[in-house]
Coordinates of C-alpha atoms and ligand atoms in Angstrom, one line a residue:
X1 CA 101.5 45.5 89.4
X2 CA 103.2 48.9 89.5
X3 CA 102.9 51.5 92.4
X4 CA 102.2 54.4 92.8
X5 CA 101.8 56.6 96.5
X6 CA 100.4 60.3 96.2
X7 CA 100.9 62.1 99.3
X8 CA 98.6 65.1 99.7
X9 CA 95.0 64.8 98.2
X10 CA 94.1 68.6 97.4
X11 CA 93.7 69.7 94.0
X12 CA 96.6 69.0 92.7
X13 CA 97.6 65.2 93.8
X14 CA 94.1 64.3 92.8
X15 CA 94.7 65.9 89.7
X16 CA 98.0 63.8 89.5
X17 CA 95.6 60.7 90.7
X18 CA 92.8 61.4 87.7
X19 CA 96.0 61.2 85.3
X20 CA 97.3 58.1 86.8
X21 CA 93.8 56.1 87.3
X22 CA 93.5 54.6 84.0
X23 CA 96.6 53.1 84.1
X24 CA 96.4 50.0 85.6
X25 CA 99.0 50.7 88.4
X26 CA 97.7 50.6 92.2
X27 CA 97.1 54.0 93.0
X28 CA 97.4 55.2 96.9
X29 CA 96.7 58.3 97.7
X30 CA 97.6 59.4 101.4
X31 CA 96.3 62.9 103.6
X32 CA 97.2 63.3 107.2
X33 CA 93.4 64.8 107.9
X34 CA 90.4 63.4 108.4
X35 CA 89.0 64.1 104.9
X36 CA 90.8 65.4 102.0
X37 CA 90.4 68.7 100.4
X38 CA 90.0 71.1 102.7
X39 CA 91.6 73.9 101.4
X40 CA 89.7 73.6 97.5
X41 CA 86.4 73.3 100.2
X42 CA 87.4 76.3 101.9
X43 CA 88.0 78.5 98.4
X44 CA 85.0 77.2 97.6
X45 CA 83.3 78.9 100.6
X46 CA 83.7 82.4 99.1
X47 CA 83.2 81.4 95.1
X48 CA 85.0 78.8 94.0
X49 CA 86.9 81.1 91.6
X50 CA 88.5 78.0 89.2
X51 CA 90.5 80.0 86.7
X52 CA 90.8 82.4 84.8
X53 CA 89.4 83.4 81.0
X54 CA 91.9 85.7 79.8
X55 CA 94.2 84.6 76.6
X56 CA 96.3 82.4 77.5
X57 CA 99.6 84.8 77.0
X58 CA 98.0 86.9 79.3
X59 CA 97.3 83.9 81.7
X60 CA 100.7 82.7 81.6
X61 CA 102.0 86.1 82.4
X62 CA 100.6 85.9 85.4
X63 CA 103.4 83.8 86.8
X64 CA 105.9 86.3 86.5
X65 CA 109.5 85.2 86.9
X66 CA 108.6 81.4 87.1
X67 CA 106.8 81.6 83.8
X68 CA 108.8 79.3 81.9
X69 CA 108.3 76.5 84.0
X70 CA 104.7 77.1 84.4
X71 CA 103.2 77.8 80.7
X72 CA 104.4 74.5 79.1
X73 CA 101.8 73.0 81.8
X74 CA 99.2 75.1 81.1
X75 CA 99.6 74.5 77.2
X76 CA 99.4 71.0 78.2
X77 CA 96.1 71.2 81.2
X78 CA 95.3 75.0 81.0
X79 CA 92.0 77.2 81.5
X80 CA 90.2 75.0 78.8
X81 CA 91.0 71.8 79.4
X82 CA 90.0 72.4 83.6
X83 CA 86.5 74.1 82.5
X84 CA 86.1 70.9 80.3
X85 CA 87.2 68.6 83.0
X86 CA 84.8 70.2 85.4
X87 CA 82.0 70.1 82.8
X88 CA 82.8 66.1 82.3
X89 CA 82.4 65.8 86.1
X90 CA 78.7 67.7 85.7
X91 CA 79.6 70.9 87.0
X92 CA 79.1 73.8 84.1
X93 CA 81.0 77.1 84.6
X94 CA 80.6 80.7 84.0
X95 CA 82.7 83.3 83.4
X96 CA 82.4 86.3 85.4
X97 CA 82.3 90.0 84.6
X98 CA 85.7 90.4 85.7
X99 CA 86.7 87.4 83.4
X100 CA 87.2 84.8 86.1
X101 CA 86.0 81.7 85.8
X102 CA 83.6 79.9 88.4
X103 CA 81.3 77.1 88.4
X104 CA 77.6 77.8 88.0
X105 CA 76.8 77.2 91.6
X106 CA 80.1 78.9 93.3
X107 CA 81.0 76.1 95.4
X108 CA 83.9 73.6 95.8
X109 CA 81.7 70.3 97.6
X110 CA 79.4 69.4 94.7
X111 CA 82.9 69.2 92.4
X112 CA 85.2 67.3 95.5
X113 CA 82.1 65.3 95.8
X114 CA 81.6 63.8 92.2
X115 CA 85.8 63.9 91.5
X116 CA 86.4 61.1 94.6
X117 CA 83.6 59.1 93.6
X118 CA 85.3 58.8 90.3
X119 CA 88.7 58.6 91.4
X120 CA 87.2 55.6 94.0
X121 CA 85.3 54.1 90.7
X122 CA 88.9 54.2 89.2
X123 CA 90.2 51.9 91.8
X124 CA 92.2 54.7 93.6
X125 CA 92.1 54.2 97.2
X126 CA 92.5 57.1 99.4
X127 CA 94.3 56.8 102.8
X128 CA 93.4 59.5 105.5
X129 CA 95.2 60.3 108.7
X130 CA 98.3 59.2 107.1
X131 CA 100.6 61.7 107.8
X132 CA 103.7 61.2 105.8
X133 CA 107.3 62.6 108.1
X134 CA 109.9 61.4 105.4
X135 CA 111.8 57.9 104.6
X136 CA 113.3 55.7 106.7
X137 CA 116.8 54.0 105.8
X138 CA 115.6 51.5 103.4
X139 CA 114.2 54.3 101.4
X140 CA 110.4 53.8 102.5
X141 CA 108.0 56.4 103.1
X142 CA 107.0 56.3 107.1
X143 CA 103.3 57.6 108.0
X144 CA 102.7 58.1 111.5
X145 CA 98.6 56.7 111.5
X146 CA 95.7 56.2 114.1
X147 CA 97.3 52.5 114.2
X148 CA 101.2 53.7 114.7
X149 CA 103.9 54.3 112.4
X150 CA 103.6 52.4 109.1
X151 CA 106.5 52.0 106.0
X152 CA 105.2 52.1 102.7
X153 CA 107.3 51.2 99.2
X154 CA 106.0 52.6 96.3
X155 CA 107.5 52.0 92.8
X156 CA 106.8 56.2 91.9
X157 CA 105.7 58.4 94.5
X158 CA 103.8 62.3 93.9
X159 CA 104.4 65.0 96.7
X160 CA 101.7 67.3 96.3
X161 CA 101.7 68.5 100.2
X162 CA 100.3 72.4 99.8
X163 CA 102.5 75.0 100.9
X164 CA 102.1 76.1 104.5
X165 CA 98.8 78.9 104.6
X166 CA 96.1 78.2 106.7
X167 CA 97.9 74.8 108.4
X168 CA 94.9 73.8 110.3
X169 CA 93.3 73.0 106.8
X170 CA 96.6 70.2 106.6
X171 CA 99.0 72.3 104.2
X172 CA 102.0 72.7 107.1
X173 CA 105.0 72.9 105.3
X174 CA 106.3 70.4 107.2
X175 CA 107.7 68.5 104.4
X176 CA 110.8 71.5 104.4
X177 CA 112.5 69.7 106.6
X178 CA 112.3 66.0 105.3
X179 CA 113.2 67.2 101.6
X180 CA 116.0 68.9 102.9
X181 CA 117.5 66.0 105.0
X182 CA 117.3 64.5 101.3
X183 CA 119.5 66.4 99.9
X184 CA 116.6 68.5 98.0
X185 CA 117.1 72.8 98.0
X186 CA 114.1 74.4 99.6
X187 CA 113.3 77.9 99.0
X188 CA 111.8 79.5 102.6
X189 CA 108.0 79.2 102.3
X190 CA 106.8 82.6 102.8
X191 CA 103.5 84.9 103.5
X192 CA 101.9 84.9 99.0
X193 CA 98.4 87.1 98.2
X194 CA 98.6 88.3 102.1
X195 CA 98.0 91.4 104.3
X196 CA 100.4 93.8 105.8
X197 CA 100.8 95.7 109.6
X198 CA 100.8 99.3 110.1
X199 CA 101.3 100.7 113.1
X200 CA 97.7 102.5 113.5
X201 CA 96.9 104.7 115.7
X202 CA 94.4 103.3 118.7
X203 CA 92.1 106.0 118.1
X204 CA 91.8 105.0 114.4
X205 CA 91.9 101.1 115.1
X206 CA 89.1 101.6 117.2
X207 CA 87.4 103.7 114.7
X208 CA 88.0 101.7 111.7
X209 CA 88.9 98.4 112.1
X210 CA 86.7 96.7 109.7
X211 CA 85.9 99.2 107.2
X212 CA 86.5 98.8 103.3
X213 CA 88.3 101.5 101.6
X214 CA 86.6 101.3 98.4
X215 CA 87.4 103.2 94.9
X216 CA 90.8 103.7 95.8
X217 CA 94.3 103.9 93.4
X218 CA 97.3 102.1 95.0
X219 CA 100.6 102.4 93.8
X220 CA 103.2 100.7 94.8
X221 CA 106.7 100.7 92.1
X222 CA 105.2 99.2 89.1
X223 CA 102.1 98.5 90.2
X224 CA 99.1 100.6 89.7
X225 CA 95.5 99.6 90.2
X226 CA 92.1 101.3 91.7
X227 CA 90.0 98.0 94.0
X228 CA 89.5 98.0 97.4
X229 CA 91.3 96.7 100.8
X230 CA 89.9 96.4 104.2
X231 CA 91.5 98.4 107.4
X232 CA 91.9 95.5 110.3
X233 CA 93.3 95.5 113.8
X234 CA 96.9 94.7 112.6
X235 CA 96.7 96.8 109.0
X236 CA 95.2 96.4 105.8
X237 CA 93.9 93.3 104.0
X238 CA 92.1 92.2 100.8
X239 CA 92.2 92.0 97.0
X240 CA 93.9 95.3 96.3
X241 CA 96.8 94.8 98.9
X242 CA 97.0 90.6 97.5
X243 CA 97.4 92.2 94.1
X244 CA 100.1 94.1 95.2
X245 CA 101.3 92.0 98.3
X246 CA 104.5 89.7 96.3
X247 CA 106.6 93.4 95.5
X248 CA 105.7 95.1 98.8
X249 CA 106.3 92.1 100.7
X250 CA 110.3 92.1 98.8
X251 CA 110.8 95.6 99.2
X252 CA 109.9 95.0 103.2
X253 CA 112.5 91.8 102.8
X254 CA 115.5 94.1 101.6
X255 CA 115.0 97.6 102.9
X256 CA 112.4 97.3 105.7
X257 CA 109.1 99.5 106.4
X258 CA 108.0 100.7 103.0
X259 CA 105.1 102.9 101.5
X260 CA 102.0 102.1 99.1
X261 CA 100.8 105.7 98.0
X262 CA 97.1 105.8 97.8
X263 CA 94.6 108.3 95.7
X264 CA 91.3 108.3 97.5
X265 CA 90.3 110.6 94.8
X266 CA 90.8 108.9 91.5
X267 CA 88.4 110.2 89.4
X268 CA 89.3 114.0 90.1
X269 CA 92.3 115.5 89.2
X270 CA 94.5 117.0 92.2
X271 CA 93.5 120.8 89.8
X272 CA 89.7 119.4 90.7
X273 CA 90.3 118.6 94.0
X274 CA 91.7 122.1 94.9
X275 CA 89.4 124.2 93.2
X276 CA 87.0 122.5 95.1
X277 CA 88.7 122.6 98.7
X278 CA 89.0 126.7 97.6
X279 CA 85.8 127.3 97.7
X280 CA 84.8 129.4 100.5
X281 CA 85.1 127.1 103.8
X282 CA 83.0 129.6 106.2
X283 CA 82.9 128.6 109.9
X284 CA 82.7 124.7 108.9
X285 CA 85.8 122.5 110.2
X286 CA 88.3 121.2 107.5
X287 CA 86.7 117.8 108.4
X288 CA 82.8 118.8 107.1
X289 CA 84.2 121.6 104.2
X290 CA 86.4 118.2 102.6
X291 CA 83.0 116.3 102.8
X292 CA 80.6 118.3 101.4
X293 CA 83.4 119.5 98.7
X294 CA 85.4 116.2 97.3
X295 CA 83.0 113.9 99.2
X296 CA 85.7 112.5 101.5
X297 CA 84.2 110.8 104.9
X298 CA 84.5 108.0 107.4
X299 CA 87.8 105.8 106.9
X300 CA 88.7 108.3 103.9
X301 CA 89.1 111.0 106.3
X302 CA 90.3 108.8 109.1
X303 CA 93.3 107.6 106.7
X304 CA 94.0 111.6 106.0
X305 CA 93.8 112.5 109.8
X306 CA 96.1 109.7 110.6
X307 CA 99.0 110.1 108.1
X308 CA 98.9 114.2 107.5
X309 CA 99.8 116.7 110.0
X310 CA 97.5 118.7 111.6
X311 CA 99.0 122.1 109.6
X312 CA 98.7 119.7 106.5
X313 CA 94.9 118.4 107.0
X314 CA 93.7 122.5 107.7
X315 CA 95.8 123.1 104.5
X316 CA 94.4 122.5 101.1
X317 CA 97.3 122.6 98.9
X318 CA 98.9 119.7 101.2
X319 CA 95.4 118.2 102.0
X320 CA 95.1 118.4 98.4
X321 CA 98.2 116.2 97.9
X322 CA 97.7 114.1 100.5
X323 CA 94.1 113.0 99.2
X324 CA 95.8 112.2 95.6
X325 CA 98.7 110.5 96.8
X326 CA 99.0 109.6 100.4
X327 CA 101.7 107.7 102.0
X328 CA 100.6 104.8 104.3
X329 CA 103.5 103.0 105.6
X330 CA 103.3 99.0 105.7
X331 CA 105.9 97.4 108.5
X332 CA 105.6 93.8 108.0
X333 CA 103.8 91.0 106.0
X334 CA 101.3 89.3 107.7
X335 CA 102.2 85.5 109.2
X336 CA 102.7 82.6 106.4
X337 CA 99.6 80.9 108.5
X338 CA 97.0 83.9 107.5
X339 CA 98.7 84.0 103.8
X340 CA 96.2 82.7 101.1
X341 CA 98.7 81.4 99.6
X342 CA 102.6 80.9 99.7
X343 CA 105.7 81.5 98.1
X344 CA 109.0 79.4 98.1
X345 CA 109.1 75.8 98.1
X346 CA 111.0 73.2 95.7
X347 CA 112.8 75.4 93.1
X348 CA 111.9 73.9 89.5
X349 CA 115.7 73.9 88.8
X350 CA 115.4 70.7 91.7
X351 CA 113.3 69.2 89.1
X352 CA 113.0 67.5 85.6
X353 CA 110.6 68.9 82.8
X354 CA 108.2 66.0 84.3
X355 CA 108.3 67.7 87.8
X356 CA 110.9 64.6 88.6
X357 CA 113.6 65.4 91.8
X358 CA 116.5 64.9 90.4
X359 CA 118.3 64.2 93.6
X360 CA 115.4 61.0 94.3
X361 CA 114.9 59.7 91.0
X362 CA 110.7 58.5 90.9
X363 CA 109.7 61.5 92.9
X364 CA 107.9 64.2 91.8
X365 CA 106.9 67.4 93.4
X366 CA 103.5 69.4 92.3
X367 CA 101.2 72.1 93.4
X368 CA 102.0 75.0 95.5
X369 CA 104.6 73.4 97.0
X370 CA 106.6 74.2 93.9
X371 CA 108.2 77.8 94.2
X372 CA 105.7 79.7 91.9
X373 CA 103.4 82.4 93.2
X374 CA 100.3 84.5 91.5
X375 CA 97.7 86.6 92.5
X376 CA 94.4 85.6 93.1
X377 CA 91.9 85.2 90.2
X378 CA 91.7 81.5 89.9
X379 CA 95.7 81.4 89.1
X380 CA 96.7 79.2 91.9
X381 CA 94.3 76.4 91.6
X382 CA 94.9 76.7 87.5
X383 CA 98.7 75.8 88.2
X384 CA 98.3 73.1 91.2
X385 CA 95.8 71.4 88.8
X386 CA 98.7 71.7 85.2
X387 CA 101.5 70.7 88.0
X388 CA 99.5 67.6 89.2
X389 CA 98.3 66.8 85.3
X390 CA 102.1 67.2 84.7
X391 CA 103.3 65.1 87.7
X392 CA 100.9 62.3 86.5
X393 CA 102.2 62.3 83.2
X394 CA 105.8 62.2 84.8
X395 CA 105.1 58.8 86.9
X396 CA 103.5 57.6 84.1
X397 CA 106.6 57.7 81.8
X398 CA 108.4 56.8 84.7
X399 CA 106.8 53.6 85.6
X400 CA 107.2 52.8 81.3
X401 CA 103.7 53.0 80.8
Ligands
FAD1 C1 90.8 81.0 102.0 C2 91.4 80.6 100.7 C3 90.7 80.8 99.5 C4 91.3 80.4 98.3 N1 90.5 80.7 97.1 C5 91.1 80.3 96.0 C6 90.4 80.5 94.7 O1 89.2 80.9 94.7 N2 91.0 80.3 93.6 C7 92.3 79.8 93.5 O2 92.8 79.6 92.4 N3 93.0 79.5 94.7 C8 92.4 79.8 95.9 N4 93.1 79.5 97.0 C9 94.4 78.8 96.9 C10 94.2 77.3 96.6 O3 93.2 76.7 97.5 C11 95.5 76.5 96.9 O4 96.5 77.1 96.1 C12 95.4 75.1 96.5 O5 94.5 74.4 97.3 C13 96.8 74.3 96.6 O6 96.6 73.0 96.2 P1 97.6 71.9 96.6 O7 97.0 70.6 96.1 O8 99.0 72.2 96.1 O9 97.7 71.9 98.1 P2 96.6 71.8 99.3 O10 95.2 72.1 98.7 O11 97.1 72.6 100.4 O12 96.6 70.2 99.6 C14 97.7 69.6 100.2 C15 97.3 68.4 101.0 O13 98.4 67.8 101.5 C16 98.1 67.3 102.8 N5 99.4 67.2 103.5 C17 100.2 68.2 103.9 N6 101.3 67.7 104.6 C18 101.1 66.3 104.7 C19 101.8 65.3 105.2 N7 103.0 65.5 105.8 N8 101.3 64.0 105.1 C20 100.2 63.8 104.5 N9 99.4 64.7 103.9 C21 99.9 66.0 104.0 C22 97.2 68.3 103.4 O14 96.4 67.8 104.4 C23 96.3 68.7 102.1 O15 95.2 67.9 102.0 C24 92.5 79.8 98.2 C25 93.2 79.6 99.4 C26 92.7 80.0 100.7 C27 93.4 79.7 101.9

């Protein structure tokens, strides 16, 4: 009987382990943690958002510059085919208002839970605290286990080993290093869908750490979109900044610090804004006159305070700029370990159209430790489940099945 050894069981070596189930090879999947999973459990924890309902041109879009690679996977396992596959495991989704797509009761564990038992019924057997570190001389993969280091041979072997995010949920990127000493290019994993520093003030650290900026425009080059971010200790954070967070974190790559432009204002005109501000101010202070005019408070004012002058904030013309496009200067992009998700990893040009290295024949690479990025909306698990599909399909052939 043929072989088969999947190292990584997230979403999308389990994917590549549904494919490959059926087939009457022995099917070993291997995860250096206790339990497998843990990073679809933990998107599950704030809404398991699964994909995405757009059209699919739109969908495929998302992948920006690595689109070519990604949308002959999603034609072949896209939105569709991962809402039905969910349904076929009893879990029904919804689309939400924003056209995401989640299932019916948010979370990841009830999904996890009825996959394994039917990758288990399937005769897959799962292997945890098997930690792969690369291959020995003869070309075997070596696990260091509970019981010591073990060699294993496998007659077509699936990477799917995460990127490096959040490593205490398994995802290290250690496997850089071991592809490399094979010969394989490796793009730098770096920080994907993360925050960014700014150098606050402590008065307004103190003051505002925590607080949601809400109904806000950022722009940043191309990019142009009213959401939200949160202020934190070290910067800003949330979906607004993700959205934007591949192109600032570039422009921080080549030219250093570099500025979003918010408008805290969006749905007034900078005209509305200073006919307002002109109305007679009396003995109020700049601060309370801005309130009860334009409705501008709390962090609002706090972001105004900290980035105009004080000769700008007491005048309106400048105040009146600042409010519809203020400068807020972002240093650095946040650690890889805080990222959501990460950019870099194997190059597709590494691989065949099957996802196959070509520099170690029978070994294919899938999930997000391919070098694809998105934003968040369901895009990430949506391509680690087509790579997996894809990967399956790869060994399959392989193997001559
Ligand atoms: C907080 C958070 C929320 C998220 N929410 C969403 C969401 O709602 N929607 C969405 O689309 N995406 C979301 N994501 C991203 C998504 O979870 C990941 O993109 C996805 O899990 C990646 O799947 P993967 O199978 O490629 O890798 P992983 O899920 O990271 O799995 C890789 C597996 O490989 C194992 N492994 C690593 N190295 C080794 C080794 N040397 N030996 C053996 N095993 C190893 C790890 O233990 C792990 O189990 C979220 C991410 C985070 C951090």
């Amino acid at each position: 009987m043929k072989s088969v050894a999947i190292i990584g069981a997230g979403p999308a070596g389990l994917m590549a382990a549904e494919v490959l189930c059926q087939s009457g090879v022995q099917m070993d999947v291997y995860d250096s943690m206790p339990s497998v999973g843990r990073k679809f459990l933990m998107a599950g924890k704030s809404g398991l958002n699964l994909t995405h309902s757009e059209p699919f041109e739109q969908l495929a879009a998302r992948y920006g510059a690595r689109q070519k690679w990604i949308e002959p996977m999603l034609k072949e396992f896209g939105a569709n085919e991962l809402r039905a596959w969910a349904q076929e495991l009893g879990i029904e989704t919804f689309v939400g208002t924003s056209g995401r797509v989640f299932p019916v009761n948010m979370k990841a564990s009830p999904l996890l839970r009825a996959w394994l038992k039917r990758l288990q019924n399937n005769s897959v057997t799962i292997h945890t605290r098997h930690r792969w570190v690369g291959w020995n001389e003869d070309q075997f993969l070596r696990f260091e286990t509970v019981d010591g280091e073990k060699s294993i041979k496998a007659d077509a072997i699936i990477l799917a080993l995460g990127g490096g995010s959040w490593r205490r949920l398994g995802s290290d990127g250690a496997w850089v290093n071991w592809l490399e000493q094979a010969g394989v290019k490796v793009e730098a994993l770096k920080s994907s869908n993360c925050g960014f520093d700014v150098a606050w003030s402590s008065h307004f650290k103190e003051k505002f750490h925590g607080h949601p900026l809400k109904s806000i425009v950022l722009s940043f080059e191309s990019f142009h979109q009213q959401g939200e971010f949160v202020i934190t200790k070290h910067g800003v954070e949330g979906s607004l900044i993700y959205a934007c967070s591949a192109l600032v974190r570039d422009a921080i790559a080549a030219r250093g610090t570099t500025n979003i432009q918010l408008d805290l204002a969006p749905n007034l005109s900078r005209e509305d804004v200073l006919k307002k501000l002109s109305k007679p101010r009396g003995a109020k202070t700049m601060a309370s006159h801005l309130e009860k005019t334009v409705g501008i408070k709390g962090v609002k004012a706090g972001l105004l305070r900290e980035f105009l002058s004080r000769d700008d904030f007491g005048n309106i013309e400048r105040l009146a700029d600042g409010i519809k496009n203020l400068a807020v200067p972002l240093v650095a992009a946040r650690p890889l370990d805080e990222a959501i998700s990460s950019a870099g990893g194997v190059p597709f040009e590494e691989l065949d159209e099957h996802l196959m290295l070509k520099k170690i024949p029978g070994v294919f690479c899938a999930g997000e430790m391919l070098d694809w990025e998105a934003p968040t909306g369901g895009y990430l698990l949506t391509a680690c489940f087509a790579s997996g599909h894809l990967a399956g399909q790869g060994a399959l052939k392989w193997l001559g099945n």
